[in-house]
Coordinates of C-alpha atoms and ligand atoms in Angstrom, one line a residue:
X39 CA 6.3 -3.3 -22.1
X40 CA 3.9 -5.9 -23.5
X41 CA 2.6 -7.8 -20.6
X42 CA 2.9 -7.2 -16.6
X43 CA 2.9 -10.2 -14.6
X44 CA 5.8 -9.9 -12.1
X45 CA 8.7 -7.7 -11.0
X46 CA 10.7 -9.1 -14.1
X47 CA 8.7 -7.0 -16.3
X48 CA 9.7 -3.6 -14.8
X49 CA 13.5 -4.2 -14.0
X50 CA 15.7 -2.4 -13.0
X51 CA 13.6 -1.0 -10.2
X52 CA 15.3 2.3 -10.0
X53 CA 13.9 3.0 -13.4
X54 CA 10.4 1.9 -12.5
X55 CA 10.5 4.0 -9.4
X56 CA 11.6 7.0 -11.4
X57 CA 8.7 6.4 -13.7
X58 CA 6.5 6.2 -11.0
X59 CA 7.6 9.5 -9.5
X60 CA 6.7 11.2 -12.9
X61 CA 3.4 9.8 -12.9
X62 CA 2.7 10.8 -9.2
X63 CA 4.0 14.2 -9.7
X64 CA 2.1 14.9 -13.1
X65 CA -1.0 12.4 -13.3
X66 CA -2.6 14.2 -16.1
X67 CA 0.4 14.8 -18.3
X68 CA -0.3 11.7 -20.6
X69 CA -4.0 12.2 -21.4
X70 CA -3.4 11.9 -25.2
X71 CA -1.5 8.6 -24.8
X72 CA -4.8 6.8 -24.0
X73 CA -7.2 8.5 -26.3
X74 CA -9.5 6.2 -28.1
X75 CA -8.0 3.0 -26.3
X76 CA -10.0 0.9 -24.2
X77 CA -9.0 -1.0 -21.0
X78 CA -11.1 -4.1 -20.2
X79 CA -10.9 -5.3 -16.5
X80 CA -11.8 -8.9 -15.9
X81 CA -12.7 -9.8 -12.3
X82 CA -13.0 -13.7 -11.5
X83 CA -12.8 -12.6 -7.8
X84 CA -14.0 -9.6 -5.5
X85 CA -12.0 -6.3 -5.3
X86 CA -12.4 -2.7 -4.1
X87 CA -8.9 -1.3 -4.4
X88 CA -7.8 -2.9 -7.7
X89 CA -11.1 -2.1 -9.2
X90 CA -11.0 1.5 -8.3
X91 CA -7.3 2.4 -8.6
X92 CA -6.8 0.7 -11.9
X93 CA -9.9 2.3 -13.4
X94 CA -8.8 5.8 -12.0
X95 CA -5.3 5.1 -13.6
X96 CA -6.8 4.5 -17.0
X97 CA -9.1 7.5 -16.6
X98 CA -6.1 9.7 -15.8
X99 CA -4.4 8.5 -19.1
X100 CA -7.5 9.4 -21.2
X101 CA -8.6 5.7 -21.6
X102 CA -12.1 4.3 -21.8
X103 CA -12.8 1.5 -19.3
X104 CA -14.9 -1.7 -19.5
X105 CA -15.3 -3.8 -16.3
X106 CA -16.6 -7.5 -16.5
X107 CA -17.4 -9.4 -13.4
X108 CA -17.4 -13.1 -14.5
X109 CA -19.2 -14.2 -11.6
X110 CA -21.9 -11.6 -11.8
X111 CA -24.0 -11.3 -15.0
X112 CA -21.5 -13.0 -17.3
X113 CA -21.9 -16.7 -18.5
X114 CA -20.1 -19.2 -16.2
X115 CA -16.7 -20.1 -17.9
X116 CA -15.5 -23.8 -18.4
X117 CA -11.6 -23.3 -17.9
X118 CA -10.4 -26.9 -18.6
X119 CA -10.0 -28.1 -22.3
X120 CA -11.3 -31.4 -23.1
X121 CA -14.3 -31.3 -20.7
X122 CA -17.7 -32.5 -22.0
X123 CA -19.8 -29.4 -21.1
X124 CA -23.0 -30.9 -19.9
X125 CA -22.7 -29.1 -16.5
X126 CA -23.6 -25.6 -15.2
X127 CA -21.1 -23.8 -17.5
X128 CA -22.5 -22.4 -20.8
X129 CA -19.3 -20.9 -22.2
X130 CA -15.8 -22.1 -22.5
X131 CA -13.0 -19.6 -21.7
X132 CA -11.2 -20.5 -25.1
X133 CA -14.0 -18.7 -26.9
X134 CA -14.5 -16.0 -24.3
X135 CA -11.0 -14.8 -24.2
X136 CA -10.5 -14.1 -27.9
X137 CA -14.1 -12.5 -27.8
X138 CA -13.0 -10.3 -25.0
X139 CA -10.0 -9.3 -26.9
X140 CA -12.0 -7.9 -29.8
X141 CA -13.5 -5.3 -27.7
X142 CA -10.4 -3.8 -26.1
X143 CA -6.7 -2.7 -26.5
X144 CA -5.4 -3.9 -23.0
X145 CA -6.8 -6.5 -20.6
X146 CA -6.4 -6.7 -16.8
X147 CA -7.1 -10.0 -15.2
X148 CA -7.8 -11.0 -11.5
X149 CA -7.9 -14.8 -11.1
X150 CA -6.9 -15.9 -7.5
X151 CA -5.8 -19.6 -6.9
X152 CA -8.2 -21.9 -6.2
X153 CA -6.1 -23.5 -3.5
X154 CA -7.3 -27.1 -4.4
X155 CA -4.3 -28.0 -6.9
X156 CA -1.1 -26.3 -6.2
X157 CA 0.5 -27.3 -9.6
X158 CA -2.6 -25.9 -11.4
X159 CA -2.5 -22.7 -9.5
X160 CA 1.3 -22.2 -9.7
X161 CA 1.1 -22.7 -13.5
X162 CA -1.0 -19.4 -13.7
X163 CA -3.4 -21.3 -16.1
X164 CA -6.0 -18.4 -16.5
X165 CA -3.7 -15.4 -16.9
X166 CA -1.4 -17.5 -19.3
X167 CA -4.8 -18.5 -21.4
X168 CA -5.4 -14.6 -21.7
X169 CA -1.9 -14.0 -22.9
X170 CA -2.3 -16.8 -25.5
X171 CA -5.7 -16.3 -26.8
X172 CA -6.6 -12.7 -26.2
X173 CA -4.2 -11.2 -28.7
X174 CA -3.9 -8.2 -26.5
X175 CA -1.4 -7.1 -23.7
X176 CA -2.5 -8.5 -20.5
X177 CA -1.5 -7.4 -17.0
X178 CA -2.2 -9.0 -13.6
X179 CA -4.7 -7.5 -11.2
X180 CA -3.6 -10.5 -8.8
X181 CA -3.2 -13.9 -10.4
X182 CA -2.8 -17.2 -8.5
X183 CA 0.7 -16.5 -7.4
X184 CA 1.5 -12.8 -7.5
X185 CA -0.1 -9.6 -7.1
X186 CA 2.6 -7.1 -8.8
X187 CA 0.5 -4.0 -8.8
X188 CA 0.3 -4.3 -5.1
X189 CA 4.0 -5.0 -4.6
X190 CA 4.9 -2.0 -6.8
X191 CA 2.7 0.2 -4.7
X192 CA 4.2 -1.2 -1.5
X193 CA 7.7 -0.4 -2.9
X194 CA 6.7 3.1 -3.7
X195 CA 5.2 3.6 -0.3
X196 CA 8.5 2.1 1.5
X197 CA 10.6 4.6 -0.7
X198 CA 8.5 7.5 0.3
X199 CA 8.6 6.9 3.9
X200 CA 12.1 5.2 4.7
X201 CA 14.2 7.0 7.2
X202 CA 17.5 5.0 6.2
X203 CA 18.7 4.0 2.9
X204 CA 18.7 0.3 3.6
X205 CA 15.6 -0.1 6.0
X206 CA 14.8 -3.4 7.8
X207 CA 11.5 -4.7 6.4
X208 CA 9.7 -7.5 8.1
X209 CA 7.1 -9.6 6.3
X210 CA 4.9 -11.4 9.1
X211 CA 2.2 -13.9 8.8
X212 CA -0.8 -13.0 10.8
X213 CA -3.9 -15.0 11.7
X214 CA -7.2 -15.0 9.6
X215 CA -10.2 -17.3 9.7
X216 CA -10.2 -18.4 6.0
X217 CA -7.7 -19.8 3.7
X218 CA -6.0 -17.0 1.7
X219 CA -3.7 -17.3 -1.3
X220 CA 0.0 -16.7 -1.1
X221 CA 0.0 -14.4 -4.1
X222 CA 0.7 -11.1 -2.0
X223 CA 3.6 -12.5 0.4
X224 CA 4.9 -14.1 -2.7
X225 CA 4.9 -11.0 -4.7
X226 CA 6.1 -8.8 -1.9
X227 CA 9.0 -11.1 -1.2
X228 CA 10.0 -11.1 -4.9
X229 CA 10.0 -7.3 -5.0
X230 CA 11.9 -7.0 -1.7
X231 CA 14.5 -9.3 -3.0
X232 CA 15.2 -7.1 -5.9
X233 CA 16.1 -4.1 -3.4
X234 CA 19.0 -3.8 -1.2
X235 CA 16.9 -3.5 2.0
X236 CA 17.3 -5.9 4.8
X237 CA 14.5 -8.2 4.3
X238 CA 13.2 -10.6 6.9
X239 CA 10.2 -13.2 6.7
X240 CA 8.5 -14.6 9.9
X241 CA 5.8 -17.1 10.1
X242 CA 4.8 -20.0 12.3
X243 CA 6.2 -23.4 11.2
X244 CA 4.4 -25.0 8.4
X245 CA 3.6 -21.7 6.7
X246 CA 6.9 -21.7 4.7
X247 CA 6.4 -20.1 1.2
X248 CA 7.8 -21.4 -2.1
X249 CA 11.8 -21.2 -2.1
X250 CA 11.4 -19.5 -5.7
X251 CA 9.8 -16.4 -3.9
X252 CA 11.9 -16.6 -0.6
X253 CA 15.1 -16.7 -2.4
X254 CA 18.0 -15.4 -0.1
X255 CA 15.6 -13.7 2.3
X256 CA 16.2 -14.2 6.2
X257 CA 13.4 -16.5 7.6
X258 CA 13.1 -15.9 11.4
X259 CA 10.9 -18.0 13.5
X260 CA 11.4 -16.1 16.6
X261 CA 9.0 -13.4 16.7
X262 CA 11.0 -11.1 19.1
X263 CA 14.0 -11.4 17.0
X264 CA 12.1 -10.7 13.7
X265 CA 10.5 -7.5 15.0
X266 CA 13.5 -6.2 16.6
X267 CA 14.7 -3.1 14.9
X268 CA 12.4 -3.3 12.0
X269 CA 11.5 -0.1 10.1
X270 CA 8.4 -1.6 8.3
X271 CA 6.2 -4.2 9.4
X272 CA 4.2 -5.8 6.5
X273 CA 1.6 -8.1 7.8
X274 CA -0.4 -10.6 5.6
X275 CA -2.2 -14.1 6.3
X276 CA -1.7 -16.8 3.7
X277 CA -2.5 -20.4 3.7
X278 CA 0.0 -23.5 3.9
X279 CA 2.1 -23.9 0.6
X280 CA 3.8 -27.1 1.6
X281 CA 2.9 -30.4 0.2
X282 CA -0.2 -32.1 1.2
X283 CA -1.2 -29.0 3.4
X284 CA -1.4 -26.7 0.5
X285 CA -4.2 -24.2 0.7
X286 CA -5.1 -25.2 4.3
X287 CA -5.4 -23.1 7.4
X288 CA -3.1 -24.9 9.8
X289 CA -4.3 -22.8 12.7
X290 CA -5.0 -19.1 13.5
X291 CA -2.4 -18.6 16.3
X292 CA -3.3 -15.1 17.7
X293 CA 0.1 -14.8 19.1
X294 CA 0.9 -13.6 15.6
X295 CA -1.6 -10.6 15.5
X296 CA 0.4 -7.4 15.1
X297 CA -0.1 -5.6 18.3
X298 CA 1.6 -2.5 20.1
X299 CA 3.6 -4.8 22.3
X300 CA 5.3 -6.3 19.2
X301 CA 5.6 -2.9 17.5
X302 CA 7.4 -1.6 20.6
X303 CA 10.3 -4.0 19.7
X304 CA 10.8 -2.2 16.4
X305 CA 12.6 1.0 15.3
X306 CA 9.4 3.0 15.3
X307 CA 8.3 0.8 12.5
X308 CA 5.5 1.8 10.0
X309 CA 2.6 -0.7 9.8
X310 CA 1.8 -1.9 6.2
X311 CA -1.0 -4.0 4.9
X312 CA -2.5 -4.4 1.4
X313 CA -6.2 -4.4 2.7
X314 CA -8.7 -5.8 3.0
X315 CA -7.7 -6.3 6.7
X316 CA -9.5 -8.1 9.4
X317 CA -9.1 -5.9 12.7
X318 CA -7.9 -7.7 15.9
X319 CA -7.1 -10.8 13.9
X320 CA -4.2 -9.4 11.7
X321 CA -3.7 -6.2 13.4
X322 CA -5.1 -4.6 16.5
X323 CA -7.3 -1.4 16.3
X324 CA -4.8 0.8 18.1
X325 CA -1.6 -0.2 15.7
X326 CA -3.8 0.3 12.4
X327 CA -5.1 3.7 13.7
X328 CA -1.8 4.8 15.0
X329 CA 0.3 7.5 13.2
X330 CA 2.7 4.7 12.1
X331 CA 0.2 3.0 9.9
X332 CA 0.5 3.5 6.3
X333 CA -2.2 1.4 5.0
X334 CA -4.1 4.4 3.3
X335 CA -1.0 6.0 1.5
X336 CA -0.2 2.5 0.5
X337 CA -3.7 2.1 -1.1
X338 CA -3.6 5.6 -2.6
X339 CA -0.1 4.4 -4.4
X340 CA -2.3 1.8 -6.2
X341 CA -3.3 4.4 -8.6
X342 CA 0.4 5.2 -9.1
X343 CA 1.7 1.7 -9.6
X344 CA -1.3 1.0 -12.0
X345 CA -0.8 4.3 -14.0
X346 CA 2.9 3.6 -14.4
X347 CA 2.3 0.1 -15.8
X348 CA -0.5 1.1 -18.0
X349 CA 1.6 4.0 -19.3
X350 CA 4.3 1.7 -20.4
X351 CA 2.0 -0.8 -22.0
X352 CA 0.5 2.1 -23.9
X353 CA 3.8 3.4 -25.1
X354 CA 4.5 -0.2 -26.2
X355 CA 1.4 0.0 -28.5
X356 CA 2.6 3.3 -30.2
Ligands
AN0_614 C1 -7.0 -11.6 -0.8 C2 -5.6 -12.2 -0.9 O1 -5.4 -12.5 0.3 O2 -5.1 -12.7 -1.8 C3 -6.9 -10.3 -1.7 C4 -5.8 -9.4 -1.2 C5 -5.5 -8.0 -2.0 N1 -7.5 -11.1 0.4 C6 -8.8 -11.8 0.7 O3 -9.2 -12.6 -0.1 C7 -9.1 -11.2 2.1
CP615 N1 -5.3 -4.8 -2.1 C1 -6.1 -5.1 -3.0 O1 -5.7 -5.7 -4.0 O2 -7.4 -4.8 -2.6 P1 -8.7 -5.3 -3.5 O3 -8.8 -6.7 -3.2 O4 -9.8 -4.6 -2.8 O5 -8.5 -5.0 -4.9

């Protein structure tokens, strides 16, 4: 594998899951693979899990790790070509990226959607610039449109906890005070659509996702029907995708908060969320604290997804 940006880079999923199982069973089996190799993790946005789990994954593989927070201590970067740089940004990303490439063997990038310009966001300008100008393999630590390391960890978690071969997986929008990107739900849908699960998406009208990610999934606007018989309830907030509403919070309708009443409609469903989560907005205290909540094992599997991906990229460098 050269770059890891979406599910397409690890198909077929059965193979990816088998590799993840190997990594989970023997996390230190490949310590020589990463010897004298350096991972650079570049963050344009905050992170707890991605930062720690990806670093841990690299250390398990014997790699060295450097972390750069663009907004804390680095020069502010201009990202648009052709700009007369007389403002507050002392460096252009077109120099910064090849320089970063000189100091490492693999680069992980986190660059969220700005939610101002849908076309710009959905072109994944920053990730693509890293691929084009760094000279090194690049993997997404959440881009503008996808969060594939999260979705891979979600899939591993569902495989570990499912009680039927084809579980019903419900992706539900839930309220949040701020405008959040569509990357997590887009990516989750993209991965679920590669499985043979029964996959259903529910959200209030106006929060429709890009059809490229929804594909053949069932979109159910009736909350009761959506929850009924679900084996997994995967909650996430996102801002509007459609037209002029792009990036906006249309409302934060609390009827969509995941609570015990809705969970009671399911087939004893497990609760999932990528974290960080706003309690009593997205999900009530009692649901997230219940034995059905998988949020911690799900976060733990972020090491497994990152290590599986890094191992394949390192093998590609041999
Ligand atoms: C981010 C998002 O919704 O994309 C990161 C999630 C992993 N969440 C927040 O900014 C709260
Ligand atoms: N789930 C996730 O990616 O968390 P962080 O934003 O803390 O990395």
